[in-house]
């Protein structure tokens, strides 16, 4: 099975070629246009996808050494994501399938973050996946391929959003997650204790209160100690915010492990690139002797390799779509 994967759900235009279980190319065109707005501007994202989709796909094909007519199928993200952005990738994929007589496979972006773990690895079912990205935060019980139960999810902001929004308050550039991660490594996570919402309640998350508490904390410290003190302790504050976010994620993951008895744990989504989270989850799984799978950095953030591999797994089950495939903005449960 030779598959071209296409991803355009947010601010990354990506294409990858996956042939018989081997990833041959993985091209990502990131959109820097959003930096100055401090967040993704949907209309600008759609236009940027439109501009780079052809060249991104062409490059992925060239690097793979395959011609379009040698492929079997195109796997494309059809949700969840920004509607205009999704439409660019989906329309392109449909046109490409028509032109080259290929099968079409619609892929759920969140599923793809989970199955990114299958690009270089073979995790065993049943699995428990902590899916943490800029738009979602979920604990998903995967009992067998594509049998997913969401055990817990965020009631407001996603974990990535919590990093990005608190980072913005600290004056970090968008997306703040990776910068916060870098600074946190050199700071003291116990410098200040930020709140961890719903810690002792079920498996749901809430991160919107953290943003407010960081805002009030900064206002208070600025007034009492001055700006220079804040600058001096920026890395300590980054470490303390990261501690609050990753602490609650791992606490809930631990609870889900105890509830389900699952022995295979997966990290998925952009925030799984976070070093403090990785360290904590590794420690947890080591302590419980569980099998932990974390994708390579390049497969944690949005990419098309994860779309292609998910398409491959669906194709193996005979799951194809026709040209009436529609995009959807929000997760369908
Ligand atoms: O999965 P992803 O690339 O896109 C979505 O589907 O949302 O995730 C992007 C999110 C952003 O919020 C970004 O700040 C966060 O992942 N992120 C990180 C790190 N790398 C990316 N957050 C914390 N630490 C990181 N190292
Ligand atoms: Zn994503």
XYZ file of C-alpha atoms and ligand atoms in Angstrom:
360
model
C 0.000 0.000 0.000
C 1.567 3.310 -1.146
C 0.074 6.343 0.551
C 0.444 10.097 0.249
C -0.515 11.855 3.493
C -1.723 15.456 3.559
C -2.233 17.653 6.649
C -3.596 21.220 6.704
C -5.831 21.430 9.791
C -4.109 24.353 11.526
C -0.926 26.268 10.681
C 1.249 23.542 9.194
C 1.016 22.506 5.551
C 2.453 19.013 5.414
C 2.842 16.060 3.050
C 4.450 12.646 3.483
C 4.822 9.417 1.532
C 4.482 6.098 3.379
C 5.077 2.894 1.448
C 4.480 -0.591 2.848
C 5.258 0.342 6.417
C 8.134 2.682 5.611
C 8.160 6.469 5.756
C 9.932 7.753 2.632
C 9.417 11.500 3.019
C 7.956 13.939 5.525
C 7.758 17.618 4.514
C 6.358 20.360 6.763
C 5.885 23.986 5.710
C 5.292 26.008 8.889
C 3.464 29.328 8.755
C 5.423 32.091 10.493
C 2.818 34.728 9.554
C 0.883 34.123 12.818
C 3.774 35.009 15.148
C 3.098 38.723 15.147
C -0.581 38.151 16.026
C 0.241 35.900 19.000
C -2.039 33.120 17.712
C -3.272 31.445 14.545
C -5.404 33.736 12.332
C -7.749 31.337 10.459
C -8.067 33.317 7.208
C -4.295 33.822 6.980
C -3.781 30.106 7.653
C -6.082 29.154 4.743
C -4.282 31.501 2.373
C -0.857 30.235 3.421
C -2.000 26.589 2.920
C -3.295 27.532 -0.525
C 0.096 28.998 -1.408
C 2.241 26.089 -0.264
C 0.149 22.939 -0.703
C 1.272 22.131 -4.282
C 4.971 22.649 -3.630
C 4.832 20.729 -0.329
C 3.190 17.711 -1.983
C 5.571 17.916 -4.935
C 8.586 17.927 -2.611
C 7.270 14.955 -0.593
C 6.785 12.978 -3.822
C 10.204 13.911 -5.183
C 11.932 12.898 -1.964
C 10.083 9.568 -1.948
C 11.062 8.755 -5.529
C 7.440 7.853 -6.391
C 5.274 9.324 -9.155
C 1.641 10.164 -8.323
C 0.281 7.398 -10.546
C 2.401 4.823 -8.712
C 0.539 5.504 -5.447
C -2.593 3.700 -4.174
C -4.273 6.287 -1.967
C -4.273 9.763 -0.466
C -4.892 10.060 3.293
C -5.988 13.532 4.300
C -7.016 15.224 7.560
C -10.713 16.081 7.339
C -11.138 17.203 10.967
C -11.057 18.477 13.599
C -9.440 21.787 12.722
C -9.990 25.191 11.143
C -12.659 24.806 8.473
C -10.967 26.966 5.816
C -7.601 25.341 6.464
C -9.052 21.801 6.287
C -10.816 22.610 3.026
C -7.528 23.467 1.293
C -5.982 20.052 2.042
C -9.201 18.117 1.462
C -9.989 19.784 -1.880
C -6.409 19.286 -3.020
C -6.536 15.606 -2.002
C -9.818 15.032 -3.863
C -8.490 16.680 -7.030
C -5.283 14.645 -6.766
C -7.243 11.382 -6.373
C -9.453 12.186 -9.364
C -6.514 13.174 -11.563
C -4.388 10.121 -10.706
C -7.137 7.593 -10.065
C -6.296 6.990 -6.386
C -8.391 5.993 -3.361
C -9.246 8.633 -0.725
C -8.963 8.109 3.062
C -10.235 10.715 5.535
C -8.185 10.849 8.740
C -9.135 12.290 12.134
C -6.315 14.584 13.261
C -6.533 13.443 16.895
C -6.438 9.757 15.900
C -3.373 10.581 13.829
C -1.556 12.072 16.835
C -2.139 8.743 18.625
C -1.076 6.578 15.654
C 2.067 8.735 15.191
C 3.399 6.222 17.712
C 3.187 3.541 15.003
C 5.561 5.318 12.599
C 8.650 3.782 14.209
C 7.161 1.565 16.890
C 4.578 -1.165 17.456
C 2.675 -0.469 20.694
C 0.413 -3.229 21.981
C -3.340 -2.900 22.561
C -5.102 -1.982 24.804
C -3.415 1.399 25.192
C -3.956 4.557 27.153
C -3.007 7.722 25.314
C -2.481 11.185 26.749
C -3.249 13.428 23.771
C -1.987 16.933 24.426
C -1.936 19.532 21.668
C -2.694 23.182 21.017
C -6.380 22.445 20.563
C -7.040 19.282 22.605
C -6.242 17.588 25.882
C -7.636 14.093 26.265
C -6.995 10.772 27.927
C -8.050 8.173 25.377
C -8.517 4.459 26.013
C -7.730 2.600 22.792
C -8.943 -0.967 23.257
C -8.238 -2.037 19.666
C -7.446 -0.237 16.393
C -9.820 2.752 16.032
C -11.864 1.752 19.099
C -11.414 4.877 21.183
C -13.096 5.951 24.414
C -12.336 9.440 25.701
C -11.997 8.992 29.483
C -11.193 12.611 30.244
C -10.864 15.907 28.407
C -10.360 19.575 29.028
C -13.364 21.657 29.978
C -11.790 24.856 28.624
C -8.226 25.521 27.407
C -6.016 22.764 26.018
C -2.607 22.070 27.600
C -0.796 23.637 24.621
C -3.042 26.675 24.887
C -2.166 26.920 28.590
C 1.550 27.023 27.678
C 0.947 29.511 24.863
C -1.348 31.861 26.795
C 0.665 31.969 30.022
C 3.819 32.345 27.896
C 2.242 35.317 26.143
C 1.630 36.939 29.547
C 5.334 36.399 30.273
C 6.241 38.147 27.010
C 7.324 34.982 25.154
C 6.824 34.768 21.358
C 4.074 32.575 19.859
C 3.927 29.613 20.139
C 5.295 29.918 23.662
C 5.300 26.169 24.476
C 8.769 25.328 23.109
C 10.360 28.517 24.573
C 8.740 27.889 27.955
C 10.169 24.354 27.821
C 13.693 25.689 27.166
C 13.524 28.279 29.951
C 11.916 25.863 32.410
C 14.944 23.563 32.170
C 17.058 26.300 33.788
C 14.490 27.403 36.376
C 13.193 26.228 39.732
C 9.800 24.480 39.410
C 9.130 25.097 43.115
C 9.676 28.886 42.868
C 5.936 29.579 42.963
C 3.000 27.204 43.364
C 0.385 27.868 40.663
C -3.060 26.235 41.030
C -3.854 22.808 39.580
C -7.586 22.702 38.855
C -9.744 19.578 39.356
C -6.706 17.700 40.711
C -8.764 15.404 42.889
C -11.819 15.165 40.641
C -12.191 12.540 37.929
C -10.220 12.610 34.694
C -11.228 15.969 33.198
C -8.885 18.948 32.994
C -9.284 22.702 33.313
C -6.521 25.154 32.479
C -8.291 28.493 32.118
C -7.847 29.362 35.824
C -4.068 28.985 35.526
C -3.947 31.784 32.955
C -5.830 34.117 35.311
C -3.683 33.172 38.283
C -0.482 33.867 36.299
C -1.932 37.233 35.268
C -2.732 38.210 38.889
C 0.604 36.879 40.124
C 2.519 38.970 37.575
C 0.507 42.103 38.416
C 1.128 41.636 42.125
C 4.854 40.886 41.819
C 5.361 43.726 39.346
C 3.817 46.105 41.835
C 5.567 44.761 44.932
C 8.987 43.766 43.579
C 9.282 45.562 40.238
C 9.924 44.498 36.648
C 13.613 43.685 37.224
C 12.668 40.974 39.751
C 10.316 39.398 37.187
C 12.997 39.457 34.512
C 15.499 37.904 36.918
C 13.071 35.105 37.763
C 11.543 34.551 34.311
C 13.012 31.049 34.066
C 11.805 30.148 37.571
C 8.288 31.309 36.670
C 8.415 29.296 33.414
C 9.478 26.235 35.417
C 6.686 26.794 37.973
C 3.998 27.188 35.283
C 5.313 24.068 33.508
C 5.231 22.222 36.824
C 1.556 23.147 37.316
C 0.563 22.016 33.807
C 2.612 18.826 33.589
C 1.880 17.891 37.211
C -1.862 17.780 36.630
C -1.486 15.935 33.305
C 0.581 13.178 34.891
C -1.620 12.986 37.999
C -4.692 12.307 35.828
C -2.830 9.908 33.586
C -1.815 7.969 36.689
C -5.445 7.844 37.828
C -6.547 6.577 34.405
C -3.853 3.884 34.514
C -5.141 2.708 37.892
C -8.753 2.755 36.656
C -8.150 0.824 33.437
C -5.203 -1.375 34.372
C -3.695 -0.521 30.969
C -0.038 -1.566 30.534
C 0.727 0.391 27.339
C 0.975 4.176 27.573
C 1.255 6.583 24.644
C 2.039 10.275 24.554
C 0.653 12.168 21.582
C 0.336 15.722 20.250
C 2.539 18.804 20.209
C 2.850 19.101 23.986
C 4.356 15.603 24.196
C 7.530 17.337 22.956
C 7.703 18.966 26.417
C 10.733 17.716 28.333
C 9.250 18.094 31.829
C 6.166 16.109 30.773
C 8.299 13.423 29.116
C 10.456 13.099 32.222
C 7.459 12.828 34.563
C 5.658 10.273 32.376
C 8.845 8.219 32.017
C 9.258 8.167 35.800
C 5.628 7.168 36.288
C 5.830 4.336 33.753
C 9.203 3.139 35.054
C 7.796 2.994 38.575
C 4.802 0.943 37.430
C 6.779 -1.114 34.934
C 4.585 -0.022 32.001
C 5.480 0.108 28.335
C 5.750 3.792 27.335
C 5.763 5.066 23.753
C 6.568 8.654 22.803
C 6.893 9.708 19.157
C 10.095 11.276 17.869
C 9.950 15.089 18.208
C 9.192 15.592 14.504
C 6.121 13.343 14.811
C 4.809 15.019 18.000
C 3.875 18.355 16.423
C 1.622 18.518 13.359
C 2.976 16.531 10.412
C 1.713 14.398 7.544
C 3.664 11.239 8.420
C 1.106 10.609 11.165
C -1.729 11.165 8.658
C -0.155 8.744 6.165
C 0.423 6.023 8.783
C -3.146 6.361 10.095
C -4.374 6.160 6.494
C -2.296 3.007 6.072
C -3.875 1.411 9.165
C -7.362 2.334 7.886
C -6.595 1.022 4.400
C -5.492 -2.313 5.909
C -8.994 -2.527 7.415
C -10.553 -1.665 4.036
C -11.734 1.739 5.259
C -11.806 4.132 2.318
C -13.898 7.226 1.572
C -15.428 8.635 -1.565
C -15.352 12.151 -2.969
C -18.314 13.209 -0.824
C -15.997 13.213 2.244
C -16.676 16.338 4.299
C -14.509 18.391 6.667
C -15.568 18.977 10.280
C -14.309 21.641 12.669
C -14.905 19.971 16.027
C -14.210 16.504 17.359
C -17.035 14.053 16.706
C -17.402 11.763 19.688
O -0.151 19.078 17.972
P 0.249 20.455 17.638
O 1.475 20.664 16.779
O -0.907 21.240 16.963
C -2.229 21.074 17.304
O -2.859 20.111 16.789
O -2.670 21.880 18.146
O 0.465 21.208 19.040
C 0.870 22.532 19.096
C 0.991 22.917 20.553
C 1.242 24.411 20.778
O 0.388 24.878 21.769
C 2.700 24.445 21.241
O 3.007 25.529 22.089
C 2.804 23.129 21.965
O 2.082 22.224 21.173
N 4.190 22.689 22.119
C 4.824 22.605 23.298
C 6.131 22.160 23.024
N 6.253 21.990 21.671
C 5.054 22.318 21.135
N 4.379 22.845 24.540
C 5.250 22.659 25.546
N 6.531 22.256 25.364
C 7.007 21.987 24.126
N 8.264 21.578 23.960
Zn -2.158 18.528 16.092
